[in-house]
Coordinates of C-alpha atoms and ligand atoms in Angstrom, one line a residue:
X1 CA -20.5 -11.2 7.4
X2 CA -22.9 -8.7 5.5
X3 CA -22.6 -5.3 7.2
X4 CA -25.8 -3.5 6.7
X5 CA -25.3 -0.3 5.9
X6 CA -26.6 3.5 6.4
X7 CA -25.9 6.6 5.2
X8 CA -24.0 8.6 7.2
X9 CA -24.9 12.0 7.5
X10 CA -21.9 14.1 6.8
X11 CA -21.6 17.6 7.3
X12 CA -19.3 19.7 5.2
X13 CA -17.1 22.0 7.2
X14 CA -14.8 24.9 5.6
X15 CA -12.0 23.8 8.1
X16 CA -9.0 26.7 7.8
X17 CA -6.2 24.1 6.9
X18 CA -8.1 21.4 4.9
X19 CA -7.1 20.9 1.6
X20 CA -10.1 18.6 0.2
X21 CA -13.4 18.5 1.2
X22 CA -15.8 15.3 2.6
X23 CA -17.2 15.7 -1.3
X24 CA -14.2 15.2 -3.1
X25 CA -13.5 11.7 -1.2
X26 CA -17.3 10.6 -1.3
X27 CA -16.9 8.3 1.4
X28 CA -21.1 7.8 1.8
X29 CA -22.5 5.8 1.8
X30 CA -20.4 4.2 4.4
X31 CA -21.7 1.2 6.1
X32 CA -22.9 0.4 9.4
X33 CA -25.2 -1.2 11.8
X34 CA -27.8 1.6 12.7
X35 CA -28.1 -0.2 16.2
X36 CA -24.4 0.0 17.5
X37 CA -22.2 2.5 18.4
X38 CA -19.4 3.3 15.9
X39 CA -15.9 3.3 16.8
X40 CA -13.0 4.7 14.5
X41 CA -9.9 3.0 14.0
X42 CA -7.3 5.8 12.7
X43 CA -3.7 4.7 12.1
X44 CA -0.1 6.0 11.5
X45 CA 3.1 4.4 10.0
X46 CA 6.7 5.0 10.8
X47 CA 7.5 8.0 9.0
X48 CA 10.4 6.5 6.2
X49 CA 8.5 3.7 5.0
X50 CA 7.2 4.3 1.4
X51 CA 4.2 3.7 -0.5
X52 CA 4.0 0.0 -0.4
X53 CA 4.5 -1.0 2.5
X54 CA 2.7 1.4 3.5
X55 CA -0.5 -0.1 1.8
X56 CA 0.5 -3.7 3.3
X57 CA -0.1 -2.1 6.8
X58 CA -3.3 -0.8 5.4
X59 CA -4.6 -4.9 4.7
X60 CA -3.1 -5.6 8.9
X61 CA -5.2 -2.1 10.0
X62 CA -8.6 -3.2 7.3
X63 CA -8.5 -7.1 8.6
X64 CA -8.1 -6.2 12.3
X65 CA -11.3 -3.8 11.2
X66 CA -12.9 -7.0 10.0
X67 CA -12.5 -9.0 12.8
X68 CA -13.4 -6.4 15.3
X69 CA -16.9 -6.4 13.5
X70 CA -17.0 -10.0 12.6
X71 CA -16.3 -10.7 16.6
X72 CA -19.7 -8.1 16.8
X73 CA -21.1 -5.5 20.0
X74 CA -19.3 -3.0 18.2
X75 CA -18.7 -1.4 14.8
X76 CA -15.8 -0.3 13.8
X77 CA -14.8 2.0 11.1
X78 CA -11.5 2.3 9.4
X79 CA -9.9 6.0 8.8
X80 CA -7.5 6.7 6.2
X81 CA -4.6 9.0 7.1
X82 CA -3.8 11.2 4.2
X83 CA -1.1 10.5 2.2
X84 CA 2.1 13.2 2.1
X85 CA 5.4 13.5 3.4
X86 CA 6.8 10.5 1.9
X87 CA 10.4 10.9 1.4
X88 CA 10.4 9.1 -2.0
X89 CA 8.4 11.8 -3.5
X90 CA 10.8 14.2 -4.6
X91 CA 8.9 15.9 -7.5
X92 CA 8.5 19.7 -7.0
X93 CA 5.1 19.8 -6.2
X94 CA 3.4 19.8 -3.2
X95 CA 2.2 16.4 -2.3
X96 CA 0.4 16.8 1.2
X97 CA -3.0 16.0 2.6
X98 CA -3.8 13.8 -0.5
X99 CA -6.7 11.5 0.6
X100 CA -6.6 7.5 -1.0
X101 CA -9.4 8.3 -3.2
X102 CA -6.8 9.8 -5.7
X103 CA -4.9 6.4 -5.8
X104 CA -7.7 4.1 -4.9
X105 CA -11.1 3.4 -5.4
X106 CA -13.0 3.7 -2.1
X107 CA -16.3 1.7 -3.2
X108 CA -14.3 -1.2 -3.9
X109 CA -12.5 -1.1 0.0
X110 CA -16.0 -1.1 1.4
X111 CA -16.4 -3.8 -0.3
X112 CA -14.2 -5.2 2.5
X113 CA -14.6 -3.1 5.4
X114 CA -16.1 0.5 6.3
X115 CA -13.5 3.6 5.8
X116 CA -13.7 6.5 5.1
X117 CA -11.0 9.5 4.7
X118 CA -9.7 11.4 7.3
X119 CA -11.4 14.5 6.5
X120 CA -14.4 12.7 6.5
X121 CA -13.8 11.4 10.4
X122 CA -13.2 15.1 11.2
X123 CA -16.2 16.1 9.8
X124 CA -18.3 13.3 11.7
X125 CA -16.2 14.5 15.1
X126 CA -16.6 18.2 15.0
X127 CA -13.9 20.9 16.1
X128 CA -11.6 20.7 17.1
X129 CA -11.5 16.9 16.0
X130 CA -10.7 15.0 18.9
X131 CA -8.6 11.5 19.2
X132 CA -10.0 9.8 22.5
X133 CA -6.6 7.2 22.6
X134 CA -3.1 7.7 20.5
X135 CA -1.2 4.7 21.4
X136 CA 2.3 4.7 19.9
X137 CA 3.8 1.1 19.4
X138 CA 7.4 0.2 20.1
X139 CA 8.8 -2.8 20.9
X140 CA 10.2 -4.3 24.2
X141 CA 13.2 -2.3 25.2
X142 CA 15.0 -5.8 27.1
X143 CA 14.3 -7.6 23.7
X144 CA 12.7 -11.4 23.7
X145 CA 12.1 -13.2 26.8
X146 CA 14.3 -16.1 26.4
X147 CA 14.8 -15.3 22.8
X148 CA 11.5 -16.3 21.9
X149 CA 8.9 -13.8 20.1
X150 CA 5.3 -14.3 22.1
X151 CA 2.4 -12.6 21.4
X152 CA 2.3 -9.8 24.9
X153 CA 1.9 -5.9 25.5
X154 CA 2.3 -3.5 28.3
X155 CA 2.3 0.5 28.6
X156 CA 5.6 1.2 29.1
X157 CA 7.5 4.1 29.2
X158 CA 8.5 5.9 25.6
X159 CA 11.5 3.9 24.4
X160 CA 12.1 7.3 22.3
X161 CA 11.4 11.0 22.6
X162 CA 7.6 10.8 20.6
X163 CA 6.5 13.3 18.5
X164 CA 3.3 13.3 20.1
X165 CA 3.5 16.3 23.4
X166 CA 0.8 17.1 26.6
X167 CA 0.4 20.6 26.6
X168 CA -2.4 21.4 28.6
X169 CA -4.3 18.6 29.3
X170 CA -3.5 18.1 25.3
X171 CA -1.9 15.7 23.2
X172 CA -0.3 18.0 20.5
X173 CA 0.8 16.0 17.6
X174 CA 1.5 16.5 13.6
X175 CA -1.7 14.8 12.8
X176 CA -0.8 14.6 9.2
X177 CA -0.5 18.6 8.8
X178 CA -3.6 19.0 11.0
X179 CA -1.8 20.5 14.3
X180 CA -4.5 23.1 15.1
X181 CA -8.0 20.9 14.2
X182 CA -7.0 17.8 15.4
X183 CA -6.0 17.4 19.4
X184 CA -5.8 14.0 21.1
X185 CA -7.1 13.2 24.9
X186 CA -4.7 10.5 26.3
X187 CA -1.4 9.6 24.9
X188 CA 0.5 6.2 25.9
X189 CA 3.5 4.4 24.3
X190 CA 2.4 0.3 23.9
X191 CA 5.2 -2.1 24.0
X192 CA 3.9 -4.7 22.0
X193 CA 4.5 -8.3 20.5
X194 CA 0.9 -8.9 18.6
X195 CA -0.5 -10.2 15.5
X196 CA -3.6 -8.4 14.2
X197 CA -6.3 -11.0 15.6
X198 CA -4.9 -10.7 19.2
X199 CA -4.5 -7.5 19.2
X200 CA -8.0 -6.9 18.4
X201 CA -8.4 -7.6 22.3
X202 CA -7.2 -4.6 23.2
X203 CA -9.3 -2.4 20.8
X204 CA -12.1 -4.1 22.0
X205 CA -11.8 -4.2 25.9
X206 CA -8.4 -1.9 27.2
X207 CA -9.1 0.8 24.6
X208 CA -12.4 2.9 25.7
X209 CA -12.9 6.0 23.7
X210 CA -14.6 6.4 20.5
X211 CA -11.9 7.4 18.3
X212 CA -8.2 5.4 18.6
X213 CA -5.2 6.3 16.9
X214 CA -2.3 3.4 16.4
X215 CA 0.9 4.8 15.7
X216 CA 3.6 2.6 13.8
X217 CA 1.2 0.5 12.8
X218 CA 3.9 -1.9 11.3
X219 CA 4.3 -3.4 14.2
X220 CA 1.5 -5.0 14.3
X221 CA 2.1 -8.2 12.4
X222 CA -0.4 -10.4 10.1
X223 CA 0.5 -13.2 12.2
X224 CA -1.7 -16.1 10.7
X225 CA -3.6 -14.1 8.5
X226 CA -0.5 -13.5 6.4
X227 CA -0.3 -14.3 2.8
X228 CA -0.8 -18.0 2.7
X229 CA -4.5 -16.9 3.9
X230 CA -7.8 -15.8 2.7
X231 CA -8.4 -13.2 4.6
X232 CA -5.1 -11.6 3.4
X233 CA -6.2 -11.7 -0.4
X234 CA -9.7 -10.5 0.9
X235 CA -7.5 -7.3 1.6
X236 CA -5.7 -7.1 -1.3
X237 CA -8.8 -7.9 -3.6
X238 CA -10.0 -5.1 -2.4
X239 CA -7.6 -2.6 -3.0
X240 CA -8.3 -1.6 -6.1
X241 CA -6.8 1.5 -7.7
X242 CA -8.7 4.7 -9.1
X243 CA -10.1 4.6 -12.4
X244 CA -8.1 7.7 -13.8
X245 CA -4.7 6.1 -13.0
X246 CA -5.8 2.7 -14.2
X247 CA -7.2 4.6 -17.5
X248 CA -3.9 6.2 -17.8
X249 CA -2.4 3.7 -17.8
X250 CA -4.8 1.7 -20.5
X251 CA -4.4 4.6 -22.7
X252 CA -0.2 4.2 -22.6
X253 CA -0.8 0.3 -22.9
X254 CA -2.5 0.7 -26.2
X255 CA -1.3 3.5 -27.6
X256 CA 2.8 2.5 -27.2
X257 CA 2.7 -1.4 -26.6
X258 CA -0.1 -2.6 -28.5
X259 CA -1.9 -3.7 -25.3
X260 CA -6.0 -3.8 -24.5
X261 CA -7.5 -6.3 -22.5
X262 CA -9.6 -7.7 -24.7
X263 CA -6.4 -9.3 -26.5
X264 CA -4.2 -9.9 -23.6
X265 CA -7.0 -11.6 -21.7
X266 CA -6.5 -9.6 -18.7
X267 CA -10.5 -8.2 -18.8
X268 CA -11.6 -7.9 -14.9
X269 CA -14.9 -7.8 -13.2
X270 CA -15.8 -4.3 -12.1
X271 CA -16.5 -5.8 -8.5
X272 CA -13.3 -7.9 -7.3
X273 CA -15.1 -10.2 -4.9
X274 CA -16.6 -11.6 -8.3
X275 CA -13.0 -11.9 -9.8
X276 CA -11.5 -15.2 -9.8
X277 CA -9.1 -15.4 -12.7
X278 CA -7.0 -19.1 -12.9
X279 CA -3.1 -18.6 -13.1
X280 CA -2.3 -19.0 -16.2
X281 CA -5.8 -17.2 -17.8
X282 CA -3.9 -14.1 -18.9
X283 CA -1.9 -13.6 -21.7
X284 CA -0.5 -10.1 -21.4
X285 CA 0.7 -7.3 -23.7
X286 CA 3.0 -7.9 -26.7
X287 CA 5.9 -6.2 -24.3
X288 CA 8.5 -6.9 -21.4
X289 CA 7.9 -5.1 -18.2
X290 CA 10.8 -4.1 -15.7
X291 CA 11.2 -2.6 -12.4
X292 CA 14.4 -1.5 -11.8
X293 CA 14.6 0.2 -8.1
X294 CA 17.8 2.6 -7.9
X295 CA 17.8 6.1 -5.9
X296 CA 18.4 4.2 -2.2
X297 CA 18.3 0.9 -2.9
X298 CA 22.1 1.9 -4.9
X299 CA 23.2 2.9 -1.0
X300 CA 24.6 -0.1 1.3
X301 CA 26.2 -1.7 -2.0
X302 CA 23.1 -4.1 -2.3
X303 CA 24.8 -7.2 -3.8
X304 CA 21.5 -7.8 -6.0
X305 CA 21.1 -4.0 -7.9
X306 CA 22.5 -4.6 -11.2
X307 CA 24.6 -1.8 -12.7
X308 CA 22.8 -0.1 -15.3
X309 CA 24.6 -2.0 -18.1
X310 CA 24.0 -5.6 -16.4
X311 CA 20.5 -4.5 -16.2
X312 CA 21.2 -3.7 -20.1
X313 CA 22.6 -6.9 -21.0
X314 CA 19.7 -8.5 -18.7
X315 CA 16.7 -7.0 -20.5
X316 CA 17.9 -7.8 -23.8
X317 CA 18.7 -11.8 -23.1
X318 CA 14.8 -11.7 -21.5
X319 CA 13.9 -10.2 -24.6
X320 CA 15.4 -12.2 -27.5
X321 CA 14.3 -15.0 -24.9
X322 CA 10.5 -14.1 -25.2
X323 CA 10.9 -12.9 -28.8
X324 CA 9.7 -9.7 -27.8
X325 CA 11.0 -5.8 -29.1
X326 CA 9.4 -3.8 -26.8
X327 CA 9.8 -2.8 -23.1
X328 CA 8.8 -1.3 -20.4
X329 CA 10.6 0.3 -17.8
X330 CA 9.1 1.3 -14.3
X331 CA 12.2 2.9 -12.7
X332 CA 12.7 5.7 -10.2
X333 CA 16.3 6.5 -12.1
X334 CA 16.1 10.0 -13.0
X335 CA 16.0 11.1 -16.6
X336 CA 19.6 10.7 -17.3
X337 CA 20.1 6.9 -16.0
X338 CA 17.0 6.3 -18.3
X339 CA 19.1 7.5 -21.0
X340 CA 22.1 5.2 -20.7
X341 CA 19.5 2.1 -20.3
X342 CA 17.8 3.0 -23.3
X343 CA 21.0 3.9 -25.4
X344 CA 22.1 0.0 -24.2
X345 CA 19.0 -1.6 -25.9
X346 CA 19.6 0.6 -28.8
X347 CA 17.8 -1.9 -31.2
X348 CA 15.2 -2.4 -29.1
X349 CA 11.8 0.3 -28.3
X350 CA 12.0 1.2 -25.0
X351 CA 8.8 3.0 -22.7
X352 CA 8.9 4.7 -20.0
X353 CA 6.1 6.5 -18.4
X354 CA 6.1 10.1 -18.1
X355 CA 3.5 12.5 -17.0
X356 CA 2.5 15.4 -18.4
X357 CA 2.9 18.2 -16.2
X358 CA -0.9 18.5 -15.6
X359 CA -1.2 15.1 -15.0
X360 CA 1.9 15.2 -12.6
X361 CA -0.1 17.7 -10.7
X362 CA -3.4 16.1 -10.7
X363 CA -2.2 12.3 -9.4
X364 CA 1.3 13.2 -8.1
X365 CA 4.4 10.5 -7.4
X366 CA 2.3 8.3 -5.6
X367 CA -0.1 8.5 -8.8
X368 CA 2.7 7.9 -11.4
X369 CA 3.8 4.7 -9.3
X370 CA 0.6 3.5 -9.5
X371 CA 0.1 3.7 -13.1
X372 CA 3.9 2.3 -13.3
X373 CA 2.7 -0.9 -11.7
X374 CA -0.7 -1.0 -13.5
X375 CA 1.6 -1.2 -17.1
X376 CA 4.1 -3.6 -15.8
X377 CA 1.4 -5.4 -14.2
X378 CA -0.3 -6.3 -17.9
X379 CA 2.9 -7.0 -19.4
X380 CA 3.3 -10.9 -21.1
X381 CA 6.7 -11.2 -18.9
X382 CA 7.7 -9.1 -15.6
X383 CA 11.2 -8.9 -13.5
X384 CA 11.3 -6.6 -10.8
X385 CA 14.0 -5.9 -8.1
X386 CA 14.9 -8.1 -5.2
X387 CA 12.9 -7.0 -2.0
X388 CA 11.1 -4.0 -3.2
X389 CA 7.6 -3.9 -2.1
X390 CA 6.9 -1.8 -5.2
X391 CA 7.9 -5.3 -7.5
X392 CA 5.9 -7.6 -4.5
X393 CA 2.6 -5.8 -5.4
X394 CA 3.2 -6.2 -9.3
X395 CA 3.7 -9.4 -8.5
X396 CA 0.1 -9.7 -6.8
X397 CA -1.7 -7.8 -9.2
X398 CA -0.5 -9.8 -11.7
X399 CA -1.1 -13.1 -10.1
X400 CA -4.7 -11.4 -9.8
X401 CA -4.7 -10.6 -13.3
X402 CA -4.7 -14.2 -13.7
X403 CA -0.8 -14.5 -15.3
X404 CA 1.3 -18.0 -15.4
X405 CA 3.7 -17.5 -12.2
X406 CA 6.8 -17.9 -14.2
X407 CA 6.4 -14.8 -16.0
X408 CA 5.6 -12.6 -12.8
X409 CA 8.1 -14.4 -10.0
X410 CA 11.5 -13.0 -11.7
X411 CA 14.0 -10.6 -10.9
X412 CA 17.2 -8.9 -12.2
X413 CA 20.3 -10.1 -10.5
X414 CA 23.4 -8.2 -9.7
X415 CA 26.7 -8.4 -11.0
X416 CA 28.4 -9.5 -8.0
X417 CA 25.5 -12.5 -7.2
X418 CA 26.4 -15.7 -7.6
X419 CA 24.0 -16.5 -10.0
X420 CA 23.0 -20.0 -8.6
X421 CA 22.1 -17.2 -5.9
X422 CA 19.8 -15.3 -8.0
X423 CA 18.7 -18.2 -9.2
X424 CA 17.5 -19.5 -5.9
X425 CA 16.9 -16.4 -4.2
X426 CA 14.0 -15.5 -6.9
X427 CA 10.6 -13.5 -5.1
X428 CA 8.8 -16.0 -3.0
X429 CA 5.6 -17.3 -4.2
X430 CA 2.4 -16.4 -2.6
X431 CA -1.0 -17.4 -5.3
X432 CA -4.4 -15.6 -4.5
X433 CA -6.1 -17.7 -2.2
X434 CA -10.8 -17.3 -2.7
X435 CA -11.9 -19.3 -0.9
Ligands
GFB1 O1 7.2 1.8 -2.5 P1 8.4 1.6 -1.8 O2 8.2 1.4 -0.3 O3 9.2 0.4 -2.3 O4 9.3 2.8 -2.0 P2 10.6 -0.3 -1.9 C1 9.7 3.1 -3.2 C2 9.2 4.4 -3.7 O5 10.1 4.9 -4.7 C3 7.8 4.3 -4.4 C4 9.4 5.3 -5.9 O6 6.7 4.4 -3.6 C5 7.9 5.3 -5.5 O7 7.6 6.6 -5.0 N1 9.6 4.3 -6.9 C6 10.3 3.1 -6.8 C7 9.1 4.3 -8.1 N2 10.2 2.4 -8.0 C8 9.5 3.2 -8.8 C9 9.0 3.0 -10.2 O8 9.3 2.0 -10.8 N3 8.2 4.0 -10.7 C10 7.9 5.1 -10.0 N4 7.1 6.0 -10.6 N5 8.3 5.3 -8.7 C11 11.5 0.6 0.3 C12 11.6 2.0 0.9 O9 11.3 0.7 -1.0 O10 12.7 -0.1 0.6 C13 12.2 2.1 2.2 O11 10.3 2.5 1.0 C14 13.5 1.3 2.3 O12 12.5 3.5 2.5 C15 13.2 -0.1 1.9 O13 14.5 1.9 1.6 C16 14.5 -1.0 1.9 O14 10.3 -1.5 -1.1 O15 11.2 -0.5 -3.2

């Protein structure tokens, strides 16, 4: 459906704690029906999960957005909770409050659905900014009827002391660092066995107020709008990052590994519901990309980490493999564990993004990830790790880039696999799906 679309008129308000204003995040035009009332859909995610799965809730939150206003009577718009607190972002800088327009670009979403940043909502709402609804999913504290998951929900009491308090008629809450300008009205805890489409039911009919907040969103599941469909890709086309960390990262491409687009066949339309590139199109860079998770995916002896030195001994046999000399490395390892890697493919040139400490500032962790996957995605072969979500999106970004699945569908293997194991246990496939 075509959603026709108005201006909204935003006001800007000094608010005491923001830290970016409705201008930096140009969220207008966002669009809407002039004749129907708007709703906002605002959302949170349980508090340890990092960036990536993070944005795979934000496709379940946009598509359930999507239906809502494909199902029509009501408009729906989608509000992005800042970005901050994520426990993987360790640098010494303070990374709060960071709206998506730093990571992504905004025009291409709306391509999709209307959202706009949470500043923005709080600017639409007025002072304090009030949530009408926070519903906080869990799951069913007596488990599975019969062992059997079916799709139900029912207010229940909290399964856990919530973050979110009545003090005064008030629902006091973190907010994302907002405590003072944004209140809620009503608080409930949702037990909850949904996928997306159903649960656009209760947005619709049970939920009354203007404004709704989901907490742990995650539990929410795509249900059959999950990979194998369209209307997944349709979410995932349109999350296209910034231009400054995708320019980064073109400038590190061509400057250390001989990379532009133009030769690796990897040019893309500037709007992505006009890209349809065929597996297979792209060619990639002249280098080998590699994401090697460590930091907390070394705790609970994962079987498939490699040590550094079988990562070592991996790279190079990929390398002499592909006749390549150059690699890539996206890796949270700290400096040191870099060092032994590189020391291990001593004949070999091996890249590692780092920020300058002005750039650091300006884009942040989440920013250097981002342009760590936008190099590894443009590489002419890629391994990631097993069962990171930061190597699934490289893999879908690539497959979007239009590369040949058997250079984007690998990863490392550990030491103590069985390497028939690795073998078999390599990512799962899951191809763009247009139309
Ligand atoms: O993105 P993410 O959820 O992927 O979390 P996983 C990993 C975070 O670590 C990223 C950093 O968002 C980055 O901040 N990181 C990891 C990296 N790899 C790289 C890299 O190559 N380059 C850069 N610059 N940063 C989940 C965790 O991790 O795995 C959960 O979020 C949990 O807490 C789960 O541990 C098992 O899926 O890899």
């Amino acid at each position: 459906m075509i959603i026709r679309y108005f201006i909204l008129a935003l006001v800007c308000l000094t608010l005491a704690e923001d830290e970016f204003s409705p201008g930096e995040t140009a969220t207008s035009p966002n669009e809407m029906k002039a004749a129907l009332p708007v709703r906002y859909l605002l959302f949170e995610v349980n508090y340890g999960e990092g960036f990536n799965l993070r944005r795979d809730v934000y496709i379940r939150m946009a598509n359930m957005v999507k239906f809502l206003n494909e199902e029509g009577g009501q408009q729906w718009v989608l509000v992005l909770p800042p970005w901050g607190n994520i426990y993987h972002w360790q640098s010494p800088i303070k990374q709060t409050k960071i709206p998506w327009s730093r990571f992504f670009d905004l025009d291409s979403f709306r391509r999709h659905i209307p959202v706009m940043e949470l500043a923005d909502w709080m600017a639409v709402v007025g002072t304090p900014a009030v949530i009408d609804e926070i519903y906080y999913l869990q799951t069913y504290s007596e488990g599975w009827v019969d062992g059997q998951w079916t799709e139900r929900r029912d207010i229940r009491p909290c399964n856990d002391p919530s973050y979110y308090k009545k003090v005064d008629g008030e629902v006091e809450g973190h907010f994302w660092g907002y405590t003072k300008t944004i209140k809620g009205k009503s608080f409930e805890c949702l037990s909850v066995q949904n996928e997306i489409k159903t649960f656009t039911d209760f947005l619709r009919d049970e939920a009354k107020g203007q404004s709704i907040l989901i907490d742990r969103g995650e539990t929410l599941t795509h249900g059959r709008y999950s990979e194998w469909s369209k209307e997944w890709w349709l979410g995932r086309r349109s999350i296209r990052f910034s231009k400054k960390l995708m320019d980064i990262g073109d400038e590190f491409r061509k400057k250390h590994l001989e990379s532009t687009d133009e030769a690796d066949l990897t040019l893309m339309d500037s709007d992505w519901t006009k890209q349809q590139k065929a597996l297979g199109s792209a060619l990639g860079g002249p280098y080998l990309a590699i994401h090697l998770r460590r930091k907390d995916f070394l705790r609970g002896s994962r079987k498939e980490v490699p040590s550094l030195s079988f990562a070592a001994e991996q790279i190079e046999k990929l390398l002499v493999e592909k006749s390549l000399s150059k690699v890539f490395i996206a890796t949270d390892a700290p400096e040191s564990e870099f060092q032994v890697l590189t020391q291990s493919l001593g004949e070999y040139q091996v890249y590692r993004y780092v920020p300058t400490s002005e750039q650091l500032n300006e884009i942040g962790d989440g920013g250097v990830a981002i342009v760590d996957q936008w190099i590894a995605a443009h590489a002419r072969y890629f391994a990631g790790t097993s069962v990171s979500t930061f190597s699934f999106r490289i893999h879908e970004e690539r497959s979007l880039l239009g590369f040949p699945p058997d250079s984007t569908y690998n990863r490392l293997c550990g030491e103590k696999e069985d390497p028939a194991d690795c073998a078999k246990e390599q990512p799962g496939r899951w191809f763009p799906k247009y139309d």
